C-alpha positions as MATLAB code, in Angstrom:
seq = 'XXXXXXXXXXXXXXXXXXXXXXXXXXXXXXXXXXXXXXXXXXXXXXXXXXXXXXXXXXXXXXXXXXXXXXXXXXXXXXXXXXXXXXXXXXXXXXXXXXXXXXXXXXXXXXXXXXXXXXXXXXXXXXXXXXXXXXXXXXXXXXXXXXXXXXXXXXXXXXXXXXXXXXXXXXXXXXXXXXXXXXXXXXXXXXXXXXXXXXXXXXXXXXXXXXXXXXXXXXXXXXXXXXXXXXXXXXXXXXXXXXXXXXXXXXXXXXXXXXXXXXXXXXXXXXXXXXXXXXXXXXXXXXXXXXXXXXXXXXXXXXXXXXXXXXXXXXXXXXXXXXXXXXXXXXXXXXXXXXXXXXXXXXXXXXXXXXXXXXXXXXXXXXXXXXXXX';
ca = [
       0.039   -0.383   -0.266;
       1.094    3.541   -0.699;
       1.829    5.711    1.654;
      -0.034    9.499    2.784;
       2.669   10.904    1.315;
       2.736    9.660   -1.587;
      -0.117    9.364   -2.811;
      -0.735   12.789   -2.233;
       1.888   13.435   -3.543;
       1.425   11.250   -6.997;
      -2.647   13.654   -6.910;
      -0.685   17.065   -6.986;
       0.782   15.203  -10.190;
      -1.917   13.649  -11.105;
      -3.621   18.031  -11.288;
      -0.957   18.979  -13.304;
      -0.654   16.583  -16.133;
      -4.047   17.392  -16.401;
      -3.783   20.907  -16.432;
      -1.013   20.291  -18.704;
      -3.351   18.441  -21.377;
      -6.546   20.979  -21.037;
      -4.464   24.231  -21.607;
      -2.183   22.196  -24.753;
      -5.742   20.790  -26.518;
      -7.835   24.202  -24.970;
      -5.019   26.072  -25.942;
      -5.749   26.031  -29.671;
      -9.896   25.313  -29.414;
     -10.039   28.631  -27.803;
      -6.479   30.574  -29.752;
      -8.707   29.580  -32.780;
     -12.150   31.147  -31.572;
      -9.866   34.499  -30.289;
      -8.371   34.082  -34.037;
     -11.537   33.853  -35.609;
     -13.027   37.125  -37.272;
      -8.612   38.180  -37.167;
      -7.380   35.994  -39.232;
     -10.076   34.799  -40.821;
     -11.031   37.133  -43.493;
     -14.035   35.599  -45.669;
     -16.898   33.211  -45.072;
     -14.810   30.489  -45.942;
     -11.670   31.129  -44.461;
     -13.770   31.393  -40.922;
     -15.353   27.898  -41.435;
     -11.784   26.411  -42.561;
     -10.883   28.371  -39.607;
     -14.332   26.581  -37.767;
     -13.431   22.208  -39.404;
     -10.034   22.775  -38.499;
     -11.422   22.851  -33.875;
     -14.582   21.718  -35.677;
     -14.150   17.398  -34.795;
     -12.383   17.568  -31.685;
     -13.365   20.602  -29.291;
     -15.578   19.203  -26.936;
     -13.799   15.707  -26.617;
     -10.937   18.318  -25.310;
     -12.534   19.375  -22.843;
     -12.402   16.505  -21.612;
      -9.889   17.448  -18.852;
     -11.299   20.387  -18.132;
     -14.719   17.799  -17.198;
     -12.006   15.598  -15.415;
     -10.234   19.115  -13.848;
     -12.776   19.910  -12.017;
     -14.389   16.534  -10.431;
     -11.525   15.057   -9.501;
     -11.038   18.138   -7.825;
     -13.930   17.264   -5.873;
     -13.368   14.037   -4.981;
      -9.516   14.535   -4.810;
      -9.389   18.551   -2.739;
     -12.841   18.619   -1.461;
     -11.702   21.533    0.340;
     -10.337   23.717   -1.840;
     -12.492   22.929   -4.534;
     -14.795   24.323   -2.809;
     -12.578   27.924   -1.013;
     -11.826   28.639   -5.015;
     -15.567   27.628   -6.976;
     -16.459   29.418   -3.916;
     -14.411   33.173   -3.585;
     -13.828   32.905   -7.665;
     -17.641   32.848   -8.486;
     -18.742   35.676  -10.853;
     -15.353   34.715  -12.931;
     -16.517   30.901  -13.428;
     -20.320   31.875  -14.289;
     -18.487   33.915  -16.396;
     -15.945   30.980  -18.200;
     -19.324   28.859  -17.542;
     -21.217   30.952  -20.221;
     -18.119   31.178  -22.678;
     -17.689   27.604  -22.657;
     -21.759   28.263  -23.548;
     -21.418   30.427  -26.279;
     -19.056   27.857  -28.228;
     -21.302   24.578  -29.404;
     -24.521   26.758  -31.486;
     -21.931   29.105  -32.211;
     -19.560   26.491  -34.116;
     -22.267   24.216  -34.561;
     -25.205   27.023  -36.292;
     -23.181   29.557  -37.059;
     -23.150   27.700  -40.724;
     -27.047   26.556  -41.269;
     -28.136   30.063  -42.175;
     -26.884   31.461  -44.482;
     -27.817   35.046  -42.858;
     -24.861   37.528  -43.425;
     -26.257   38.994  -40.160;
     -26.560   35.236  -38.109;
     -22.494   34.332  -39.584;
     -21.169   37.369  -38.172;
     -22.916   37.565  -34.182;
     -22.339   33.851  -34.271;
     -17.895   35.234  -34.982;
     -17.991   37.418  -32.521;
     -20.626   35.301  -30.017;
     -17.381   32.844  -30.860;
     -14.817   36.097  -30.630;
     -15.920   36.823  -27.646;
     -15.799   33.955  -25.963;
     -12.555   32.862  -26.889;
     -10.788   36.289  -25.310;
     -12.917   35.835  -21.955;
     -12.045   32.380  -21.473;
      -8.709   32.796  -22.131;
      -7.696   36.721  -20.287;
     -10.591   35.071  -17.784;
      -7.839   32.470  -17.348;
      -4.941   34.311  -17.230;
      -7.985   35.689  -12.937;
      -7.728   32.217  -12.157;
      -3.735   31.767  -12.450;
      -2.210   34.723  -10.439;
      -5.064   34.921   -8.460;
      -3.123   31.709   -7.183;
       0.274   33.466   -6.386;
      -0.884   36.696   -5.183;
      -3.895   35.139   -3.133;
      -7.381   35.182   -1.589;
      -8.619   37.796    1.575;
     -10.800   33.936    2.570;
     -10.325   32.675    6.050;
     -11.895   29.707    7.646;
     -14.111   29.663   11.461;
     -13.762   27.536   14.129;
     -16.434   24.846   11.761;
     -14.613   24.588    9.209;
     -16.816   27.423    7.085;
     -15.263   29.611    4.046;
     -15.672   33.056    4.553;
     -14.649   35.337    1.328;
     -14.675   38.756    2.255;
     -13.083   40.124   -1.345;
     -14.910   41.838   -3.669;
     -15.275   40.812   -7.595;
     -12.856   43.339   -8.481;
     -11.044   42.969   -5.863;
      -9.581   39.562   -8.520;
      -8.318   41.855  -10.683;
      -4.823   42.800   -9.162;
      -1.657   43.928  -11.480;
      -0.103   40.318  -11.034;
      -3.728   38.368  -12.132;
      -3.838   41.446  -15.455;
       0.027   40.087  -16.219;
      -0.909   36.300  -16.353;
      -3.978   37.148  -18.277;
      -2.093   38.889  -20.974;
       0.119   36.499  -21.074;
      -1.772   33.061  -21.493;
      -3.877   35.225  -24.006;
      -0.739   35.532  -26.156;
       0.112   31.453  -25.441;
      -2.897   30.663  -26.546;
      -3.267   32.951  -29.083;
       0.068   31.473  -30.268;
      -1.059   27.594  -30.122;
      -5.019   28.193  -31.821;
      -2.281   30.517  -35.362;
      -0.590   27.916  -35.170;
      -2.724   24.857  -35.026;
      -4.069   27.026  -38.009;
      -1.109   26.835  -39.820;
      -0.923   22.847  -39.386;
      -4.052   22.397  -40.921;
      -4.825   25.308  -43.834;
      -2.707   26.516  -46.883;
      -2.478   29.391  -49.306;
      -3.358   33.073  -47.316;
      -4.859   31.865  -44.319;
      -1.819   30.303  -43.511;
       0.535   33.299  -44.258;
      -1.831   34.964  -42.031;
      -1.811   32.486  -39.277;
       1.690   32.718  -39.578;
       2.694   36.150  -39.118;
       0.080   35.653  -35.874;
       2.258   32.935  -34.511;
       5.046   34.968  -34.653;
       3.794   38.183  -32.909;
       1.590   36.296  -30.619;
       4.864   33.714  -29.915;
       6.795   36.986  -29.238;
       3.818   38.463  -27.140;
       4.536   34.934  -25.198;
       7.950   35.893  -24.314;
       8.137   38.996  -23.380;
       5.328   39.518  -21.445;
       6.368   36.005  -19.419;
       9.249   37.535  -18.503;
       8.366   40.495  -17.452;
       5.364   38.891  -15.305;
       8.080   36.955  -14.130;
      10.204   40.037  -13.043;
       6.965   41.267  -11.657;
       6.533   38.730   -9.493;
       9.370   38.993   -7.969;
      10.057   42.127   -7.537;
       6.001   42.745   -5.728;
       4.592   39.479   -4.897;
       5.086   38.427   -1.955;
       5.573   34.197   -1.354;
       4.743   31.969    1.679;
       6.930   29.145    3.285;
       5.971   26.993    6.031;
       7.419   27.360    8.378;
       4.972   24.867   10.948;
       2.921   21.182    9.975;
       1.472   18.502   11.446;
       2.756   14.870   10.638;
       2.393   14.918    6.578;
       1.280   11.199    6.460;
      -2.241   11.962    9.187;
      -4.937   14.473    7.526;
      -4.174   18.083    8.648;
      -6.758   20.296    9.139;
      -6.613   23.323    7.751;
      -5.538   26.057   10.073;
      -3.645   23.898   12.161;
      -0.627   24.469   10.066;
       2.334   27.981   11.087;
       2.932   29.621    7.407;
       4.993   32.400    7.563;
       6.218   35.140    4.834;
       9.853   34.222    2.500;
      11.860   36.711    1.705;
      12.853   35.716   -1.727;
       8.825   34.808   -2.185;
       7.286   32.118   -4.869;
      11.647   31.967   -6.111;
      12.321   29.731   -2.961;
      12.214   26.755   -4.427;
      13.999   27.088   -6.192;
      16.719   29.058   -4.892;
      16.746   25.153   -2.808;
      16.907   23.360   -5.756;
      18.260   24.992   -9.088;
      17.851   21.922  -11.481;
      14.031   22.995  -11.369;
      15.437   26.622  -13.130;
      15.491   23.710  -16.180;
      11.827   23.851  -16.489;
      11.994   28.319  -17.610;
      14.807   27.584  -19.941;
      12.946   24.380  -21.124;
       9.960   27.057  -21.651;
      11.641   30.104  -22.961;
      13.777   28.019  -25.334;
      10.616   25.725  -26.843;
       8.104   29.475  -27.649;
      11.566   30.596  -29.592;
      12.026   27.609  -31.358;
       7.962   27.415  -31.982;
       8.325   30.686  -33.783;
      11.497   29.847  -35.753;
       9.292   26.262  -37.447;
       6.693   28.540  -37.841;
       8.597   30.472  -39.815;
      10.533   28.310  -41.989;
       6.740   26.594  -42.626;
       7.827   23.398  -40.159;
       3.352   24.025  -38.450;
       3.986   20.061  -37.213;
       6.682   21.349  -35.416;
       6.879   24.172  -34.095;
       2.823   22.608  -32.738;
       4.591   20.548  -30.952;
       7.903   22.340  -29.754;
       4.499   24.867  -28.013;
       2.560   22.547  -26.634;
       6.355   21.633  -24.486;
       6.847   25.232  -24.102;
       3.965   25.424  -21.667;
       4.166   22.254  -20.291;
       7.062   23.832  -18.802;
       5.525   27.472  -17.881;
       3.268   24.847  -15.776;
       6.139   23.130  -14.096;
       8.332   26.510  -13.447;
       3.738   28.469  -12.128;
       3.735   23.831   -9.887;
       7.466   24.310   -8.727;
       7.512   27.895   -7.840;
       4.047   27.724   -6.114;
       4.699   23.600   -4.374;
       2.536   22.386   -1.678;
       0.668   25.845   -1.801;
      -2.498   25.088   -4.164;
      -3.658   29.073   -3.022;
      -2.314   30.924   -0.300;
      -5.108   33.023    2.245;
      -3.334   36.611    1.739;
      -5.988   37.843    4.759;
      -4.505   34.123    7.257;
      -1.875   33.543    5.649;
      -1.724   30.086    7.742;
      -4.747   29.219    5.716;
      -3.371   28.833    3.406;
      -4.389   25.748    1.933;
      -2.009   23.256    0.282;
      -1.185   19.773   -0.646;
      -1.059   18.341    2.477;
      -3.961   19.061    4.132;
      -6.674   19.524    1.509;
      -6.751   15.851   -0.128;
     -10.265   13.910    0.899;
      -8.906   10.198    3.095;
      -5.648    7.707    2.476;
      -8.051    4.796    0.961;
      -9.915    8.399   -1.245;
      -6.182    8.775   -2.696;
      -5.796    4.598   -3.119;
      -9.710    4.136   -5.347;
      -9.269    7.065   -7.024;
      -5.618    7.118   -8.312;
      -6.766    3.458   -8.682;
      -9.581    4.481  -11.216;
      -6.656    6.235  -13.058;
      -4.728    3.773  -14.250;
      -7.247    1.824  -15.977;
      -8.915    4.766  -17.926;
      -6.181    7.466  -18.379;
      -5.122    5.055  -20.749;
      -8.140    4.632  -22.887;
      -8.280    7.845  -23.244;
      -4.822    9.165  -24.280;
      -5.048    5.858  -26.701;
      -9.104    7.608  -27.486;
      -7.988   10.691  -28.683;
      -4.439    9.941  -30.387;
      -6.733    7.943  -32.441;
      -9.402   11.135  -33.022;
      -6.287   13.220  -33.794;
      -5.056   10.672  -36.268;
      -7.904   10.438  -37.865;
      -8.560   13.173  -38.329;
      -4.721   14.206  -39.166;
      -4.278   16.406  -42.774;
      -5.337   20.209  -44.542;
      -8.635   20.809  -43.129;
     -11.512   21.906  -46.532;
     -14.465   23.541  -47.035;
     -17.541   20.629  -48.536;
     -21.097   21.810  -48.570;
     -21.592   19.989  -45.035;
     -18.719   21.659  -43.418;
     -18.711   23.514  -39.766;
];
């Protein structure tokens, strides 16, 4: 039987994998929606762009659903705290997700230009807002939110919706917009030809450079202005821990502390920048498939950088650091973690094989047909 601490670490890794899988696959769906009226100059080009993501976008949302369901089962305290504290933000995300099914499936059902323009605008809005919203959520994981727990472990949130939009959160929103925009542009370049592919290549150059610049600037801002936390005292991690029982303090090195203690972790931000720069170069040399792979690796390394910076915190409390959420004190019972891990070991390979098969079948350039999106 795997010990409790190891199970907690394994589930931290699983959630990290789910986030990366969602960012990579949903990244090109959100990116394509955002770029739809920008690089798609006419109706046929926009239909081609939708054909690129049409057969697979619903499957890509499985990663987000799995992440939410997994948090409910494995990190119930984190699930309740994050979703209640950012309730309005997630409602906005939900509305934007709801816009996509009719936008993609019903856009071309009528020949009315006004009808199609309306749905093009809705898809653009959904891509823009989703990219910015996910960035704001990530930024708040570093800044922390004003929440505490009372004596009965009921969460008390004292912030307002507007307080979520700190400078750090807005910077992460810009980073995420550039990242998903680049991912979407690369996917369009990979799936189409001619002038639309050339415009997608130009978008990769602009947004990819924006991804690199905003990422570096955001890292500098976080290291200079955003306080980092460290655990000063923690009960036995191999037991069920009450969130409020630990002692947390401000670390003078901020969120760079883990990198200072383990210099080998610096490989992740380094590889993230190198991968994105390689993706831009490969795209300009008209090698979109390899560029898409390189950029996907860049997204993965960027997520690993964030995870290493936060570890073991999930979401700090900005008003009561001792009530911050960590991977050690938000988990369900050992038995729940063990049986859930068994389910993941059985089901995750099936999902991966099915996803790989779908993308293999749908590989290659898209064409425009009467039954197209």
